[in-house]
Tab-separated table of C-alpha atoms in Angstrom:
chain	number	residue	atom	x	y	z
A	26	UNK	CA	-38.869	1.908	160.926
A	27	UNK	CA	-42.668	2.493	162.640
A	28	UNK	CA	-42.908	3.133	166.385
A	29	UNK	CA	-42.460	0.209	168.510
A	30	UNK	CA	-45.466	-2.134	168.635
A	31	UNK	CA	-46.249	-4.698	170.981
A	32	UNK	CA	-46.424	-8.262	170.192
A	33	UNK	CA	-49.232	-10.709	170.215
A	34	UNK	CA	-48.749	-12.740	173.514
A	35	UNK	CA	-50.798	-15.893	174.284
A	36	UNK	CA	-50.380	-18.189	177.081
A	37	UNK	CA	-51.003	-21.206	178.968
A	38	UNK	CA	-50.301	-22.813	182.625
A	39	UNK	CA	-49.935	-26.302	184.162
A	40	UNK	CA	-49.650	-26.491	187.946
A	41	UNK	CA	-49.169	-29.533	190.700
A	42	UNK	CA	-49.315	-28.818	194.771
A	43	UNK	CA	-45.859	-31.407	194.834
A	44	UNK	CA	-44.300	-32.584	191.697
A	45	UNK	CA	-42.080	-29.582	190.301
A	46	UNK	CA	-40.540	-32.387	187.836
A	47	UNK	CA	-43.328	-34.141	186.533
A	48	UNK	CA	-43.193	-31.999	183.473
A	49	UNK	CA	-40.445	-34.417	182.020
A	50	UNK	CA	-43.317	-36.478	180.962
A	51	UNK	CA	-46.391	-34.631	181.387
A	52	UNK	CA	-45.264	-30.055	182.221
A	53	UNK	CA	-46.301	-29.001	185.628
A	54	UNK	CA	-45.554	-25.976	187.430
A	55	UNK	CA	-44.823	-24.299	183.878
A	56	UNK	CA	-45.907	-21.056	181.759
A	57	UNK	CA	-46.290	-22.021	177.899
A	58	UNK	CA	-45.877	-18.552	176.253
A	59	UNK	CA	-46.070	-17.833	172.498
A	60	UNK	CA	-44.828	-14.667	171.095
A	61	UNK	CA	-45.992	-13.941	168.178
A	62	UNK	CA	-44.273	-12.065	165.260
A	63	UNK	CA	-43.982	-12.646	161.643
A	64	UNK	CA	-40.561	-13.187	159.541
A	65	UNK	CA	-39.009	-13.169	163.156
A	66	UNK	CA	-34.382	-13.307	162.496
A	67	UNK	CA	-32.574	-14.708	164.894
A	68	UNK	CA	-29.630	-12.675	165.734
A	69	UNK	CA	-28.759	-9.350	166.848
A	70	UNK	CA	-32.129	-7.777	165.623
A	71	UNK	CA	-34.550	-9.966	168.388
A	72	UNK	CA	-33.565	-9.434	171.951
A	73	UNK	CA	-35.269	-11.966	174.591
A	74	UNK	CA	-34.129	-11.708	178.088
A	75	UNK	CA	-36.034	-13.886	181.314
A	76	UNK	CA	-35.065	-13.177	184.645
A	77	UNK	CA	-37.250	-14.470	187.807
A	78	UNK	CA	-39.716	-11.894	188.190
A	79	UNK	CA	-39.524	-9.889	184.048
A	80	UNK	CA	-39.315	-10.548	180.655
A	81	UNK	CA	-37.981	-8.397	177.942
A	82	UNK	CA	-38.577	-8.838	174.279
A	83	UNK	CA	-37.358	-6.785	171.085
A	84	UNK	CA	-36.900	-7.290	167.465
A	85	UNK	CA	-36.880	-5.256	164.197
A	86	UNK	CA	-38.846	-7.153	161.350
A	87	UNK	CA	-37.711	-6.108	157.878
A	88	UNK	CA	-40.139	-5.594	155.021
A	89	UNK	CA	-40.721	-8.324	152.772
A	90	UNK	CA	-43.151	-7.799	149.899
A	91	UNK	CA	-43.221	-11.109	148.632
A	92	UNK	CA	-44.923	-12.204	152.171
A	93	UNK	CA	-46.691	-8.643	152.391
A	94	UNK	CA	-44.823	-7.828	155.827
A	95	UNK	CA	-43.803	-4.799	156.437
A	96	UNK	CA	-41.365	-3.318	158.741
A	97	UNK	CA	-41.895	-3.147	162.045
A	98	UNK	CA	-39.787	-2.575	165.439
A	99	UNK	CA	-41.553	-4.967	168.626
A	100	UNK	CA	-41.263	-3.915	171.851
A	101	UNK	CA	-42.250	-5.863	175.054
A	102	UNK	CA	-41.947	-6.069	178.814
A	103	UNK	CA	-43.679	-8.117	181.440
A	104	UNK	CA	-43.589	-8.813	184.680
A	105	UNK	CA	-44.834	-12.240	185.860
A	106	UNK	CA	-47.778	-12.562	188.192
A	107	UNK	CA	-44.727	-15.092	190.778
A	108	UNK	CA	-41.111	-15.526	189.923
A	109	UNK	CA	-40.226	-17.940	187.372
A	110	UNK	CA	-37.267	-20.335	187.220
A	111	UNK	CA	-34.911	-18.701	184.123
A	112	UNK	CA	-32.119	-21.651	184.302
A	113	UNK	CA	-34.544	-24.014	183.216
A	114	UNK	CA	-36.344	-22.325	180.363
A	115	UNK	CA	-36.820	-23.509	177.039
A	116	UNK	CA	-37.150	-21.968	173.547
A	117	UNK	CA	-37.653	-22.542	170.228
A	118	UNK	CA	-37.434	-20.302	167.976
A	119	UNK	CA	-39.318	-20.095	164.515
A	120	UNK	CA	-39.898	-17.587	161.628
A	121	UNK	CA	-43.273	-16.876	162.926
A	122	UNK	CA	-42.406	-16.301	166.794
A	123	UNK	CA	-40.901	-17.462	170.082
A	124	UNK	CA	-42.529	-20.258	171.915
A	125	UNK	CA	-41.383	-20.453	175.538
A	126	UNK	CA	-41.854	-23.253	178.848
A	127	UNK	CA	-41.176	-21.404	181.887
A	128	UNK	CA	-41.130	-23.556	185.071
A	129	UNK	CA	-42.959	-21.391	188.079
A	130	UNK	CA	-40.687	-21.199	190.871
A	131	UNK	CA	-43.106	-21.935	193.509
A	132	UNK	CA	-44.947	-25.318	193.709
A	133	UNK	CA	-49.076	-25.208	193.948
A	134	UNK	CA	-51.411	-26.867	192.733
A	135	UNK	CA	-53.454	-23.490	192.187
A	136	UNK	CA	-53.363	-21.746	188.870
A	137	UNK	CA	-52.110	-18.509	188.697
A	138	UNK	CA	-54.579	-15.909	188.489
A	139	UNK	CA	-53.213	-14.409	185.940
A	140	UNK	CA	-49.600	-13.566	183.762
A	141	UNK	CA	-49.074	-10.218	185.058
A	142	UNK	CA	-48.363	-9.111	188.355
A	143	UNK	CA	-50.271	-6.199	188.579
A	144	UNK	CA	-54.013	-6.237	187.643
A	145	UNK	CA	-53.515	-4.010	184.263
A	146	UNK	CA	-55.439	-4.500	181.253
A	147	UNK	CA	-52.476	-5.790	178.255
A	148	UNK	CA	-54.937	-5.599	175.004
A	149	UNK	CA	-51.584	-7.918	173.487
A	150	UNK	CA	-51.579	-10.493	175.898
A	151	UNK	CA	-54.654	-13.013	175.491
A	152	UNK	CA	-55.133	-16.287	176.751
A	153	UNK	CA	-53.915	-19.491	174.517
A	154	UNK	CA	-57.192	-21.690	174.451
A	155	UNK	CA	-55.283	-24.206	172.224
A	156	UNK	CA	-53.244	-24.927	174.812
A	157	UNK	CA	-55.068	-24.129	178.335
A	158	UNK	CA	-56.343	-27.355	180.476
A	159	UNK	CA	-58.660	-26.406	183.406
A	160	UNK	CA	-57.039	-26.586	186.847
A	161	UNK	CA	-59.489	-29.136	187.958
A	162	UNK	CA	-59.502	-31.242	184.832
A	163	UNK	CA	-55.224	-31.635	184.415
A	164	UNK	CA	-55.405	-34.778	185.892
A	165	UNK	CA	-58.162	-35.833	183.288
A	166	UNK	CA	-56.420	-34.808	179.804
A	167	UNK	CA	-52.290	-35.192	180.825
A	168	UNK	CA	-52.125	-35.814	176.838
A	169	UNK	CA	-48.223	-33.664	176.694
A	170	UNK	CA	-46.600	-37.112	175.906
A	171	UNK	CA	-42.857	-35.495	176.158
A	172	UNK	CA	-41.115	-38.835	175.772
A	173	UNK	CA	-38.721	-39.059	173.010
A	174	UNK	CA	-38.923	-35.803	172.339
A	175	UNK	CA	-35.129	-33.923	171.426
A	176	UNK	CA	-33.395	-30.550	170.226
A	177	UNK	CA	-35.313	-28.111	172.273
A	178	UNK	CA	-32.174	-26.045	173.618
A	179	UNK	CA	-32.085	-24.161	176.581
A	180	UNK	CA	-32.076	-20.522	177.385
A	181	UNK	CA	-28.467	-20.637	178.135
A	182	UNK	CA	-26.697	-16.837	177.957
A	183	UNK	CA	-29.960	-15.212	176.599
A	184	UNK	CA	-30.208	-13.517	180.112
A	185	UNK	CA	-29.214	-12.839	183.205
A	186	UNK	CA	-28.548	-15.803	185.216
A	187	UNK	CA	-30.401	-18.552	182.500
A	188	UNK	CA	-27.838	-21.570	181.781
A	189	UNK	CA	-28.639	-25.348	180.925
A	190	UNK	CA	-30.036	-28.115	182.424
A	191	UNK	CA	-34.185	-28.530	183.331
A	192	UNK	CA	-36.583	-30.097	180.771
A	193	UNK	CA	-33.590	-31.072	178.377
A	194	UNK	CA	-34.769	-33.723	175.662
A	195	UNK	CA	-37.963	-31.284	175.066
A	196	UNK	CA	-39.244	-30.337	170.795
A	197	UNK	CA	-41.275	-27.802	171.314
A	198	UNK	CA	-42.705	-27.408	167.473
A	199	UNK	CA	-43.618	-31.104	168.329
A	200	UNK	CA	-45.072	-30.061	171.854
A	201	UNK	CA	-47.131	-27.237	170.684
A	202	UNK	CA	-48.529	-29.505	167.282
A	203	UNK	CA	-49.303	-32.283	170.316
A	204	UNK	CA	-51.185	-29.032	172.754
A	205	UNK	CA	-52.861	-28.111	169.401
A	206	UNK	CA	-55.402	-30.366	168.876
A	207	UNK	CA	-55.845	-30.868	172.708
A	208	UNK	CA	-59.430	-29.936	174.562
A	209	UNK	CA	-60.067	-26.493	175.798
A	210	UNK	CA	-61.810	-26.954	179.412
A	211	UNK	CA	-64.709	-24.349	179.563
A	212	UNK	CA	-64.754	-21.689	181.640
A	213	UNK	CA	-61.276	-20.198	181.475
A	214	UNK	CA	-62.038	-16.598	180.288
A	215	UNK	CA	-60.061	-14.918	177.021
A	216	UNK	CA	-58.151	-11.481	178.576
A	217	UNK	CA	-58.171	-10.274	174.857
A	218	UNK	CA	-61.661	-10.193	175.242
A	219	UNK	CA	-62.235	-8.016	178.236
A	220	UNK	CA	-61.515	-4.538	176.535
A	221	UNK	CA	-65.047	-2.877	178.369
A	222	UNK	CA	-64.362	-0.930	181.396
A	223	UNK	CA	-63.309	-2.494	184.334
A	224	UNK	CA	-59.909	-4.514	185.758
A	225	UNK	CA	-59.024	-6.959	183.567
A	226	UNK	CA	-57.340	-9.105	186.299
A	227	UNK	CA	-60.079	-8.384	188.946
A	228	UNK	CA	-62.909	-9.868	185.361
A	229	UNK	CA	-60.205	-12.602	184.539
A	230	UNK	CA	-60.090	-13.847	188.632
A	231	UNK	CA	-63.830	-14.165	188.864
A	232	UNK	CA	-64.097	-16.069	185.600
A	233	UNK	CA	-61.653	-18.556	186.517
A	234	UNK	CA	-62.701	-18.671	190.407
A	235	UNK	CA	-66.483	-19.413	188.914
A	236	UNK	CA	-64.951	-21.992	186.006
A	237	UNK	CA	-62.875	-23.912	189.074
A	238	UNK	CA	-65.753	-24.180	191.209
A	239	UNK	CA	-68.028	-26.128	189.264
């Protein structure tokens, strides 16, 4: 097996300054994180663990020639820019990666700067543009329709302290197909992007403080 790669990450935020449960209908106060690796097993060769303030990720893809993937060992950890709430995580979990809802812990309206919490430049972590609604505009385009939505299961005993309960009732194949198609506000910048010299987080802040203010 190759030396431990890291995976494609791409994510998304929703935020309100006082409804931590709106999200049952339209997510607030979440991170939508993809993780994405091809021919992905469940089982004892993919490792996800959430606690507040870190994620860990690991898997070992085997080869498979009919798909032309070949082997390769994933290897991931990140610590979140605030703490998040692991009880109430969801996850579904497909052949082509992990898609994740992680509720923020705190409750603000503002958007978090960024994932990380320190201002390092992750070339593997970019910015999901399918999925990202300005700050200003979430009141504008609340299109996450989660009602009747079922068998997203919780994060129960895939970490420390994660069990049931939170957004229960939640597809999320069904959420990301409905974030898909929905519109990109401009301004939000694309971290993959900023590989020049320079702080990524320090570039990524001023692009988003510019794209809020107008």
């Amino acid at each position: 097996m190759s030396t431990p790669t890291a995976p494609e990450i791409r994510w998304a935020q929703r935020s309100s300054a006082t409804e931590a449960e709106k999200y049952v209908l339209t997510p607030q106060n979440v991170v939508l994180l993809t993780i994405n690796v091809p021919n992905l097993e469940e089982g004892d060769k993919t490792k996800l663990e959430i606690n507040p303030g870190h994620l860990h990720f690991s898997a070992d893809v085997e080869d498979d020639a009919s798909k032309g993937i070949k082997g390769q060992k994933y290897l991931f950890d990140l610590d979140f820019f605030e703490d998040i709430e692991p009880a109430h995580t969801k996850k579904s979990h497909t052949a082509k990666g992990i898609y994740l809802v992680l509720r923020k812990a705190k409750v603000d309206e503002e958007y978090w700067p960024r994932l990380t919490k320190d201002k390092v430049r992750l070339h593997n972590v970019k910015t999901d543009f399918d999925k990202w609604v300005d700050q200003d505009e979430q009141d504008e385009k609340p299109d996450l329709d989660m009602g009747g939505m079922g068998g997203m299961p919780d994060m129960g005993g895939m970490g420390g302290g994660m069990g049931g309960g939170g957004m229960g009732g939640l597809d999320m194949q069904q959420l990301m197909a409905q974030m898909g198609g929905g519109g990109m506000g401009g301004g939000m910048p694309d971290l993959s992007a900023l590989q020049g010299e320079g702080d990524e987080g320090d570039e990524g802040e001023e692009e988003a403080e510019e794209a809020n203010a107008e």
